[in-house]
Coordinates of C-alpha atoms in Angstrom, one line a residue:
X1 CA -1.7 15.7 -9.7
X2 CA -3.9 15.4 -6.7
X3 CA -2.1 16.2 -3.4
X4 CA 0.8 17.7 -5.3
X5 CA 2.2 21.2 -6.0
X6 CA 4.7 22.4 -8.6
X7 CA 8.0 23.8 -7.4
X8 CA 10.4 25.6 -9.7
X9 CA 13.9 25.8 -8.2
X10 CA 16.0 28.7 -9.6
X11 CA 19.7 28.4 -8.9
X12 CA 21.4 31.8 -9.4
X13 CA 24.7 30.7 -7.9
X14 CA 27.3 30.8 -10.6
X15 CA 29.9 28.4 -9.1
X16 CA 28.0 25.3 -7.9
X17 CA 25.0 23.2 -8.5
X18 CA 22.5 22.2 -5.8
X19 CA 21.1 19.0 -4.4
X20 CA 17.4 19.4 -3.4
X21 CA 16.2 16.9 -0.9
X22 CA 12.9 16.6 1.0
X23 CA 11.5 14.9 4.1
X24 CA 7.9 14.6 5.1
X25 CA 6.9 16.1 8.5
X26 CA 5.1 12.9 9.3
X27 CA 8.2 10.8 8.8
X28 CA 9.9 10.2 12.2
X29 CA 13.7 10.1 12.2
X30 CA 13.7 9.8 8.4
X31 CA 16.5 10.4 5.9
X32 CA 16.2 13.2 3.4
X33 CA 15.3 11.9 0.0
X34 CA 16.9 13.4 -3.1
X35 CA 14.4 15.2 -5.3
X36 CA 16.6 16.7 -8.0
X37 CA 20.0 18.2 -8.9
X38 CA 19.8 21.9 -9.9
X39 CA 22.6 22.9 -12.4
X40 CA 24.6 26.1 -11.7
X41 CA 23.9 29.4 -13.3
X42 CA 26.0 30.2 -16.4
X43 CA 27.0 33.5 -14.8
X44 CA 24.2 35.6 -16.3
X45 CA 21.1 36.2 -14.2
X46 CA 19.0 35.9 -17.3
X47 CA 19.9 32.2 -17.5
X48 CA 19.9 30.7 -14.0
X49 CA 20.0 26.9 -13.5
X50 CA 16.4 25.6 -13.1
X51 CA 14.6 22.4 -12.4
X52 CA 10.9 21.6 -11.8
X53 CA 9.8 19.1 -9.3
X54 CA 6.5 17.9 -7.8
X55 CA 6.1 18.1 -4.1
X56 CA 3.7 16.5 -1.7
X57 CA 1.0 18.7 -0.2
X58 CA -0.6 16.3 2.3
X59 CA 1.8 17.1 5.1
X60 CA 4.4 19.8 5.8
X61 CA 7.7 19.2 4.1
X62 CA 11.3 20.0 5.1
X63 CA 13.4 21.0 2.1
X64 CA 17.2 20.9 2.3
X65 CA 19.5 22.5 -0.3
X66 CA 23.2 21.3 -0.3
X67 CA 25.9 22.7 -2.6
X68 CA 27.6 20.4 -5.0
X69 CA 31.0 21.7 -3.8
X70 CA 31.8 20.1 -0.4
X71 CA 28.2 19.0 0.0
X72 CA 27.7 22.0 2.4
X73 CA 24.2 22.7 3.6
X74 CA 23.1 26.1 2.2
X75 CA 19.6 26.4 3.5
X76 CA 16.7 24.4 5.0
X77 CA 13.0 25.4 4.6
X78 CA 9.9 24.1 6.5
X79 CA 6.7 24.6 4.5
X80 CA 3.3 23.1 3.9
X81 CA 2.6 23.4 0.2
X82 CA -1.0 23.8 -1.1
X83 CA -2.6 21.5 -3.6
X84 CA -2.2 22.5 -7.2
X85 CA -0.1 25.5 -6.1
X86 CA 2.7 26.9 -8.2
X87 CA 5.8 27.9 -6.3
X88 CA 9.4 29.1 -7.0
X89 CA 12.4 28.6 -4.8
X90 CA 15.1 31.2 -5.7
X91 CA 18.6 30.5 -4.4
X92 CA 21.0 33.4 -4.8
X93 CA 24.1 35.1 -3.1
X94 CA 23.3 38.1 -1.0
X95 CA 26.9 39.1 -0.4
X96 CA 29.9 38.0 -2.5
X97 CA 32.3 38.9 0.3
X98 CA 30.6 36.7 2.9
X99 CA 29.2 34.3 0.4
X100 CA 25.8 34.4 2.3
X101 CA 23.2 32.5 0.4
X102 CA 19.5 33.2 0.6
X103 CA 16.6 30.9 -0.3
X104 CA 13.4 32.6 -1.0
X105 CA 10.1 30.8 -1.6
X106 CA 7.7 32.7 -3.9
X107 CA 4.1 31.8 -4.6
X108 CA 3.5 32.1 -8.3
X109 CA 0.0 30.8 -8.3
X110 CA -2.1 30.2 -5.2
X111 CA -3.3 26.7 -4.3
X112 CA -6.9 25.7 -4.5
X113 CA -9.1 25.1 -1.4
X114 CA -9.5 21.3 -1.7
X115 CA -11.7 21.2 1.5
X116 CA -14.6 23.1 0.1
X117 CA -16.3 19.9 -1.3
X118 CA -16.4 18.5 2.3
X119 CA -18.1 21.7 3.5
X120 CA -20.6 21.5 0.6
X121 CA -21.3 17.8 1.3
X122 CA -21.8 18.6 5.0
X123 CA -24.4 21.3 4.2
X124 CA -26.2 19.0 1.8
X125 CA -26.5 16.2 4.4
X126 CA -27.5 18.7 7.1
X127 CA -30.2 20.0 4.7
X128 CA -31.6 16.5 4.3
X129 CA -31.5 16.0 8.0
X130 CA -33.4 19.2 8.6
X131 CA -36.1 18.1 6.1
X132 CA -36.5 14.8 7.9
X133 CA -36.7 16.5 11.3
X134 CA -39.3 18.9 9.9
X135 CA -41.3 15.9 8.6
X136 CA -41.1 14.2 11.9
X137 CA -42.5 17.3 13.7
X138 CA -45.2 17.7 11.1
X139 CA -46.4 14.2 11.8
X140 CA -47.1 15.2 15.4
X141 CA -49.7 17.7 14.2
X142 CA -53.2 16.0 14.3
X143 CA -54.5 17.3 10.9
X144 CA -51.3 16.2 9.1
X145 CA -51.5 12.8 10.8
X146 CA -55.1 12.4 9.8
X147 CA -54.3 13.3 6.2
X148 CA -51.5 10.7 6.1
X149 CA -53.9 8.1 7.5
X150 CA -56.4 8.8 4.7
X151 CA -53.8 8.8 2.0
X152 CA -51.9 5.7 3.1
X153 CA -53.0 2.2 3.8
X154 CA -54.1 2.3 7.5
X155 CA -52.2 -0.8 8.5
X156 CA -49.0 0.3 6.8
X157 CA -49.3 3.8 8.3
X158 CA -49.8 2.4 11.8
X159 CA -46.7 0.3 11.4
X160 CA -44.7 3.2 10.1
X161 CA -45.8 5.5 12.9
X162 CA -45.1 2.9 15.6
X163 CA -41.6 2.0 14.3
X164 CA -40.4 5.6 13.7
X165 CA -42.5 8.0 15.7
X166 CA -43.6 6.0 18.8
X167 CA -46.9 4.4 19.5
X168 CA -50.1 6.5 19.2
X169 CA -53.0 5.9 21.6
X170 CA -54.2 2.8 19.6
X171 CA -52.8 0.1 21.9
X172 CA -55.2 -2.5 20.5
X173 CA -53.7 -2.3 17.0
X174 CA -50.2 -2.5 18.4
X175 CA -50.9 -5.5 20.6
X176 CA -52.6 -7.4 17.8
X177 CA -49.6 -7.4 15.5
X178 CA -46.5 -9.2 16.8
X179 CA -44.2 -7.1 14.5
X180 CA -45.5 -3.9 16.0
X181 CA -45.3 -5.3 19.5
X182 CA -41.6 -6.1 19.0
X183 CA -40.8 -2.5 18.3
X184 CA -43.2 -0.8 20.6
X185 CA -41.6 1.4 23.3
X186 CA -43.2 -0.5 26.1
X187 CA -41.8 -3.9 25.2
X188 CA -38.7 -3.1 23.2
X189 CA -36.0 -5.5 24.4
X190 CA -33.1 -5.0 21.9
X191 CA -30.8 -2.1 22.7
X192 CA -30.9 0.1 19.7
X193 CA -27.7 1.9 20.9
X194 CA -25.6 -1.2 20.2
X195 CA -26.8 -1.5 16.6
X196 CA -26.5 2.3 16.2
X197 CA -22.9 2.1 17.5
X198 CA -22.1 -0.8 15.1
X199 CA -23.8 0.9 12.1
X200 CA -22.0 4.2 12.7
X201 CA -18.6 2.5 12.7
X202 CA -19.5 0.4 9.7
X203 CA -20.8 3.2 7.5
X204 CA -17.7 5.4 8.2
X205 CA -15.6 2.3 7.5
X206 CA -17.4 1.8 4.1
X207 CA -16.8 5.4 3.2
X208 CA -13.1 5.2 4.1
X209 CA -12.7 1.9 2.2
X210 CA -14.3 3.4 -0.9
X211 CA -11.6 6.2 -0.8
X212 CA -12.8 8.9 1.5
X213 CA -12.7 11.4 -1.3
X214 CA -9.0 10.7 -1.6
X215 CA -8.3 13.0 1.4
X216 CA -5.2 12.1 3.3
X217 CA -6.9 12.3 6.7
X218 CA -9.3 9.6 5.6
X219 CA -6.3 7.3 5.2
X220 CA -4.6 5.2 7.8
X221 CA -1.6 6.7 9.6
X222 CA 1.7 5.5 8.1
X223 CA 2.9 4.2 11.4
X224 CA 2.8 5.6 15.0
X225 CA 0.3 8.1 15.2
X226 CA -2.4 10.5 15.4
X227 CA -5.8 8.9 15.8
X228 CA -7.4 9.9 12.5
X229 CA -10.9 8.6 11.7
X230 CA -9.8 5.4 9.9
X231 CA -7.6 4.3 12.8
X232 CA -10.5 3.9 15.2
X233 CA -13.1 2.2 13.0
X234 CA -12.1 -1.4 13.0
X235 CA -11.3 -1.2 16.8
X236 CA -14.8 0.1 17.5
X237 CA -16.3 -2.7 15.4
X238 CA -14.3 -5.2 17.5
X239 CA -15.3 -3.5 20.7
X240 CA -19.1 -3.7 20.0
X241 CA -18.7 -7.3 18.8
X242 CA -17.5 -8.1 22.3
X243 CA -20.5 -6.3 23.8
X244 CA -22.9 -8.2 21.6
X245 CA -21.2 -11.5 22.6
X246 CA -22.1 -10.9 26.2
X247 CA -25.7 -10.1 25.5
X248 CA -26.3 -12.8 22.9
X249 CA -24.8 -15.6 24.9
X250 CA -26.7 -14.6 28.0
X251 CA -30.0 -14.6 25.9
X252 CA -29.3 -18.0 24.4
X253 CA -28.5 -19.6 27.7
X254 CA -31.6 -18.0 29.4
X255 CA -33.8 -19.5 26.7
X256 CA -32.6 -23.0 27.5
X257 CA -29.9 -23.6 24.9
X258 CA -27.2 -26.0 26.1
X259 CA -23.6 -24.9 26.2
X260 CA -22.8 -27.7 23.7
X261 CA -25.3 -26.3 21.3
X262 CA -24.1 -22.7 21.8
X263 CA -20.5 -23.8 21.3
X264 CA -21.5 -25.4 18.0
X265 CA -23.0 -22.1 16.9
X266 CA -19.8 -20.2 17.9
X267 CA -17.6 -22.6 15.9
X268 CA -19.8 -22.4 12.9
X269 CA -20.0 -18.6 12.9
X270 CA -16.3 -18.3 13.3
X271 CA -15.6 -20.7 10.5
X272 CA -18.0 -18.8 8.1
X273 CA -16.4 -15.4 8.9
X274 CA -12.9 -16.8 8.3
X275 CA -14.0 -18.5 5.1
X276 CA -15.7 -15.4 3.8
X277 CA -12.7 -13.3 4.5
X278 CA -10.3 -15.6 2.7
X279 CA -12.4 -16.4 -0.4
X280 CA -14.8 -13.5 -0.9
X281 CA -13.0 -10.4 0.6
X282 CA -9.5 -10.9 -0.5
X283 CA -7.5 -7.9 -1.9
X284 CA -4.9 -10.1 -3.5
X285 CA -7.4 -10.9 -6.3
X286 CA -5.8 -7.9 -8.1
X287 CA -2.7 -10.0 -8.4
X288 CA -4.4 -12.7 -10.5
X289 CA -7.0 -15.5 -10.1
X290 CA -7.4 -17.0 -6.7
X291 CA -4.6 -19.5 -6.0
X292 CA -2.4 -20.5 -3.1
X293 CA 0.5 -18.7 -4.6
X294 CA -0.9 -15.2 -3.8
X295 CA -3.7 -15.9 -1.4
X296 CA -3.7 -13.5 1.5
X297 CA -4.4 -15.4 4.7
X298 CA -4.9 -12.7 7.3
X299 CA -7.7 -10.1 6.9
X300 CA -10.4 -8.2 8.6
X301 CA -13.1 -10.9 8.6
X302 CA -10.5 -13.5 9.5
X303 CA -9.4 -11.6 12.5
X304 CA -13.0 -10.9 13.5
X305 CA -13.8 -14.6 13.2
X306 CA -10.9 -15.8 15.3
X307 CA -11.4 -13.1 17.9
X308 CA -15.1 -14.0 18.1
X309 CA -14.2 -17.7 18.6
X310 CA -11.8 -17.0 21.5
X311 CA -13.9 -14.4 23.3
X312 CA -17.2 -16.2 22.9
X313 CA -15.7 -19.5 23.9
X314 CA -14.1 -17.8 26.9
X315 CA -17.4 -16.3 28.0
X316 CA -19.3 -19.5 27.5
X317 CA -16.7 -21.6 29.4
X318 CA -16.6 -19.4 32.5
X319 CA -20.1 -18.0 32.6
X320 CA -21.8 -18.7 36.0
X321 CA -25.5 -19.2 36.5
X322 CA -27.0 -16.5 38.7
X323 CA -24.1 -14.1 38.4
X324 CA -25.9 -11.6 36.1
X325 CA -29.0 -11.6 38.2
X326 CA -27.1 -10.8 41.4
X327 CA -27.8 -14.1 43.1
X328 CA -24.1 -14.8 43.7
X329 CA -22.6 -13.0 46.6
X330 CA -19.3 -11.2 46.2
X331 CA -17.2 -9.6 48.9
X332 CA -17.0 -6.3 46.9
X333 CA -20.4 -5.4 45.4
X334 CA -18.9 -2.7 43.3
X335 CA -16.9 -5.4 41.4
X336 CA -19.8 -7.8 41.0
X337 CA -19.4 -7.7 37.2
X338 CA -15.7 -8.5 37.4
X339 CA -14.9 -10.8 40.3
X340 CA -17.1 -13.8 39.3
X341 CA -15.2 -13.9 36.0
X342 CA -11.6 -13.8 37.5
X343 CA -10.5 -16.8 35.4
X344 CA -11.3 -14.8 32.2
X345 CA -9.1 -12.0 33.4
X346 CA -6.2 -14.3 34.2
X347 CA -6.5 -15.8 30.7
X348 CA -6.5 -12.3 29.1
X349 CA -3.5 -11.2 31.2
X350 CA -1.6 -14.3 30.1
X351 CA -2.4 -13.5 26.5
X352 CA -1.1 -10.0 27.0
X353 CA 2.1 -11.3 28.6
X354 CA 2.6 -13.5 25.5
X355 CA 2.2 -10.4 23.3
X356 CA 4.7 -8.4 25.4
X357 CA 7.3 -11.2 25.5
X358 CA 7.1 -11.9 21.7
X359 CA 7.2 -8.2 20.9
X360 CA 10.1 -7.2 23.0
X361 CA 12.1 -10.4 23.6
X362 CA 11.8 -12.4 20.3
X363 CA 15.1 -12.3 18.3
X364 CA 14.5 -11.0 14.8
X365 CA 17.3 -11.4 12.3
X366 CA 19.0 -8.2 11.3
X367 CA 16.8 -6.1 13.7
X368 CA 17.2 -4.8 17.2
X369 CA 15.3 -6.7 19.9
X370 CA 12.0 -5.1 20.7
X371 CA 11.9 -3.0 17.5
X372 CA 8.5 -1.3 16.9
X373 CA 9.5 0.9 14.0
X374 CA 8.4 0.9 10.3
X375 CA 11.8 0.1 8.8
X376 CA 12.4 1.7 5.3
X377 CA 13.9 5.1 5.6
X378 CA 12.7 5.5 9.2
X379 CA 15.2 5.4 12.1
X380 CA 17.7 7.0 9.7
X381 CA 17.6 4.0 7.4
X382 CA 19.4 1.7 9.8
X383 CA 16.7 -1.1 9.7
X384 CA 15.1 -1.0 6.2
X385 CA 13.9 -4.6 6.3
X386 CA 12.6 -4.6 9.9
X387 CA 9.0 -3.4 9.3
X388 CA 6.9 -4.2 12.3
X389 CA 9.7 -6.0 14.2
X390 CA 8.5 -9.3 15.7
X391 CA 5.0 -8.9 14.3
X392 CA 6.2 -8.7 10.7
X393 CA 8.8 -11.4 11.3
X394 CA 6.3 -13.9 12.7
X395 CA 3.9 -13.4 9.7
X396 CA 6.6 -13.8 7.1
X397 CA 8.0 -16.9 8.9
X398 CA 4.7 -18.7 9.5
X399 CA 2.6 -17.5 6.6
X400 CA 5.1 -16.5 3.9
X401 CA 5.7 -13.2 2.3
X402 CA 3.2 -13.9 -0.6
X403 CA 0.4 -14.6 1.8
X404 CA 0.3 -11.3 3.7
X405 CA -0.6 -7.8 2.7
X406 CA 1.7 -6.4 0.1
X407 CA 1.1 -2.7 0.3
X408 CA 1.1 -1.5 3.9
X409 CA 0.4 2.1 4.8
X410 CA 4.1 2.5 5.8
X411 CA 5.2 2.1 2.2
X412 CA 4.0 5.6 1.3
X413 CA 6.0 7.8 3.6
X414 CA 8.6 5.4 5.0
X415 CA 9.2 3.8 1.6
X416 CA 9.2 0.3 3.0
X417 CA 9.7 -2.6 0.7
X418 CA 8.8 -5.5 3.0
X419 CA 5.2 -6.8 3.0
X420 CA 3.5 -6.3 6.3
X421 CA 0.0 -7.3 7.3
X422 CA -1.9 -5.0 9.8
X423 CA -4.2 -8.0 10.5
X424 CA -1.4 -10.4 11.2
X425 CA -0.9 -13.1 13.8
X426 CA 0.6 -11.2 16.7
X427 CA -1.8 -8.3 16.6
X428 CA -4.7 -10.7 16.9
X429 CA -3.8 -11.1 20.6
X430 CA -4.6 -7.5 21.3
X431 CA -7.7 -7.6 19.1
X432 CA -8.9 -10.3 21.6
X433 CA -8.1 -7.9 24.4
X434 CA -10.2 -5.2 22.7
X435 CA -13.1 -7.5 22.2
X436 CA -12.9 -8.6 25.9
X437 CA -13.1 -5.0 27.0
X438 CA -16.2 -4.7 24.8
X439 CA -17.5 -7.9 26.5
X440 CA -17.1 -6.1 29.8
X441 CA -19.3 -3.3 28.6
X442 CA -22.0 -5.9 27.8
X443 CA -21.7 -7.4 31.3
X444 CA -22.3 -3.9 32.8
X445 CA -25.5 -3.6 30.7
X446 CA -26.6 -7.1 31.9
X447 CA -25.7 -6.6 35.6
X448 CA -27.2 -3.2 35.9
X449 CA -30.2 -3.7 33.6
X450 CA -32.4 -0.6 33.5
X451 CA -30.1 1.1 36.1
X452 CA -29.1 3.8 33.6
X453 CA -27.0 5.9 36.1
X454 CA -25.0 2.8 37.2
X455 CA -24.4 1.8 33.6
X456 CA -23.2 5.2 32.5
X457 CA -21.1 5.8 35.5
X458 CA -19.3 2.5 35.0
X459 CA -18.7 3.4 31.4
X460 CA -17.1 6.6 32.5
X461 CA -14.9 4.8 35.1
X462 CA -13.7 2.3 32.5
X463 CA -13.0 5.1 30.1
X464 CA -10.9 7.0 32.7
X465 CA -9.0 3.8 33.6
X466 CA -8.2 3.0 30.0
X467 CA -7.2 6.7 29.4
X468 CA -4.8 6.6 32.4
X469 CA -3.1 3.4 31.2
X470 CA -2.7 4.9 27.7
X471 CA -1.2 8.1 29.1
X472 CA 1.4 5.9 31.1
X473 CA 2.3 3.7 28.2
X474 CA 2.7 6.5 25.7
X475 CA 3.9 9.3 28.0
X476 CA 1.3 11.4 26.2
X477 CA 3.6 11.4 23.2
X478 CA 3.3 10.2 19.6
X479 CA 6.8 8.7 19.4
X480 CA 8.6 8.8 22.7
X481 CA 6.4 6.5 24.9
X482 CA 7.2 3.1 26.2
X483 CA 4.7 1.6 23.7
X484 CA 3.5 4.1 21.1
X485 CA -0.1 4.1 19.8
X486 CA 0.1 2.0 16.6
X487 CA -2.8 0.6 14.6
X488 CA -0.6 -1.4 12.3
X489 CA 0.9 -3.3 15.3
X490 CA -2.3 -3.2 17.3
X491 CA -0.1 -2.2 20.2
X492 CA -1.6 -2.4 23.7
X493 CA -1.6 1.4 24.0
X494 CA -3.7 1.5 20.9
X495 CA -6.2 -0.9 22.4
X496 CA -6.5 1.0 25.7
X497 CA -6.8 4.3 23.9
X498 CA -9.4 3.1 21.5
X499 CA -11.3 1.4 24.4
X500 CA -11.3 4.7 26.2
X501 CA -13.0 6.4 23.2
X502 CA -15.3 3.4 22.6
X503 CA -16.7 3.5 26.2
X504 CA -17.4 7.3 25.8
X505 CA -19.0 6.9 22.4
X506 CA -21.2 4.0 23.6
X507 CA -22.1 6.1 26.7
X508 CA -23.3 9.0 24.5
X509 CA -25.3 6.8 22.1
X510 CA -26.8 4.8 24.9
X511 CA -27.9 8.0 26.6
X512 CA -29.4 9.5 23.5
X513 CA -31.0 6.4 22.1
X514 CA -32.0 4.1 24.9
X515 CA -32.2 6.3 28.0
X516 CA -33.7 9.6 26.8
X517 CA -34.9 8.3 23.4
X518 CA -34.0 11.6 21.8
X519 CA -32.7 9.8 18.8
X520 CA -33.9 6.6 17.1
X521 CA -30.4 5.7 15.9
X522 CA -31.4 6.3 12.3
X523 CA -29.9 6.1 9.8
X524 CA -27.0 4.1 11.3
X525 CA -29.3 1.7 13.1
X526 CA -30.3 0.0 9.8
X527 CA -26.8 -1.0 8.6
X528 CA -26.0 -2.0 12.2
X529 CA -28.8 -4.6 11.9
X530 CA -27.2 -6.0 8.7
X531 CA -23.5 -5.4 9.3
X532 CA -22.1 -8.6 7.7
X533 CA -24.2 -8.1 4.5
X534 CA -23.2 -4.4 4.2
X535 CA -19.5 -5.1 4.8
X536 CA -19.2 -8.0 2.4
X537 CA -21.5 -6.3 -0.1
X538 CA -19.5 -3.1 -0.3
X539 CA -16.3 -5.1 -0.8
X540 CA -17.8 -7.4 -3.5
X541 CA -19.6 -4.7 -5.5
X542 CA -17.0 -1.9 -5.0
X543 CA -16.1 -1.6 -8.7
X544 CA -19.6 -2.0 -10.1
X545 CA -22.1 0.7 -11.0
X546 CA -23.8 2.5 -9.2
X547 CA -21.1 2.3 -6.6
X548 CA -18.4 3.4 -9.0
X549 CA -18.3 5.0 -12.4
X550 CA -15.8 6.6 -14.8
X551 CA -14.9 10.1 -13.7
X552 CA -14.4 13.1 -15.9
X553 CA -11.5 14.3 -13.7
X554 CA -9.8 11.6 -11.6
X555 CA -7.6 14.3 -10.0
X556 CA -10.6 16.1 -8.4
X557 CA -11.3 15.6 -4.7
X558 CA -14.9 16.7 -5.4
X559 CA -15.6 14.0 -7.9
X560 CA -14.1 11.3 -5.7
X561 CA -16.1 12.6 -2.7
X562 CA -19.3 12.6 -4.6
X563 CA -18.7 9.0 -5.8
X564 CA -17.7 7.7 -2.4
X565 CA -20.6 9.5 -0.5
X566 CA -23.1 8.2 -3.1
X567 CA -21.9 4.6 -2.8
X568 CA -22.0 4.9 1.1
X569 CA -25.5 6.4 1.0
X570 CA -26.7 3.6 -1.3
X571 CA -25.7 1.0 1.3
X572 CA -27.6 2.9 4.0
X573 CA -30.7 2.9 1.7
X574 CA -30.2 -0.8 1.0
X575 CA -30.0 -1.6 4.6
X576 CA -33.1 0.5 5.4
X577 CA -35.1 -1.3 2.7
X578 CA -33.9 -4.7 4.0
X579 CA -34.9 -3.7 7.5
X580 CA -38.4 -2.7 6.2
X581 CA -38.8 -6.1 4.7
X582 CA -37.5 -7.8 7.8
X583 CA -34.5 -9.3 5.9
X584 CA -31.5 -9.8 8.1
X585 CA -28.4 -11.8 7.1
X586 CA -27.0 -13.4 10.2
X587 CA -24.1 -15.8 10.4

């Protein structure tokens, strides 16, 4: 099967059988798991004891062979098997006098290169990009531009050139059309970099949710871990939501909306996001018709809705007239985007203290205080039912086991049996912190409007500060830090690390799109303008054609990759067409 190899174990020892056990290289402090018992040889080398097992190829494996007599360890092998490979493990005695045992791993049939489809897909998309860039350059040639004007409707052509290639020297036509004026370079008010950032995160999230070609590195880390692509997507979405809150609330208040009216919009939007998450996007549908018995209460949209409510209300409550325009005087001008909002910082620090106290001080039955592990076979199997520590306990206590996520990522490697929700109650506190850091990025943009060097330098400073905090909390280690990076727990080190990367990514996109205008943000800009529609749409229509079809070979990475990339590309095209027709679904 996919992500598996075949291993034939040959036992040529005449006197004893063998116990073959394995442990994944990604499983921290895990117990070896028995794979098979290999019978002894009958004394003739022509008939050794054999057994065939399937081994995982996603990560390196540690194989352990113990003799059935005295349970003595005979040998241990570390090896990363290749997908669809065929291997033999030959166990034999080298010397009868010393009873030295050798374990030799032989490759009978080489594995396939399962990464070639990724390379091919990359080349295809680079080819499409090259064609689009060539078309863009050709449109700058006067004869080509004139031919396009003749072939296409003049008004439509003018709109196309203005929106994608910049305004030609026909200012009268631009100024006469409000749609064109909105997107003309001279008067463009909306920061395209924010929508591009949001769209980039969203499109990769859609690809990963559709399966990511079934590659292991497009799946969430089992527990503590390496920051693979999926681990950063939701956090970036939360970050840019915080940035948008700052800009949108400032705009509404400047246009004369009362705080009461704005608060009503905040409450309504939060309610809709939570409702959509519970009713429309609910993975527990696969357990049967929607009912209270199996309804999952936490979720991505639910957490986004509640986070939006807290951060937007916090910004609305403590916003100060004149602060963003620099009218208010502060004793430290370098901190003018922070000091006027000191009540917000106190509130956020209090929230973080609550998270720390609950995480490390709350007694959890049957678990050590402050436990942050996955449970299952982790920590040498001492705490099998302690998945997530206080975070998992709070969810199971307040929501009930049937109303949280039933198949957490820890169940694959750590073989956990307890349900655990990565969008649970306790982790929402740090999601609010993440959105608040994004809110700070929005304030920087407002305070230093059109001062590109100031904006970018402050993004760099914030990134460095977040990186230093992460280094202290984790001791620059995956497992040995004070608070490891963990997406399932939404640990504070995960928040600071993801914020560090988010500030850098926003800086790069802001520089390319809004400062130098070397990139229009396409194609990610379009789904970024319709993010809620794309996210809900891809969840609702996930199992319908043309987003999914019956495969000829379900064990092929190539077929899964083609299907997942096709579905993701279709959502980019849909968002582009909606953008062209000026259709935006806003909540």
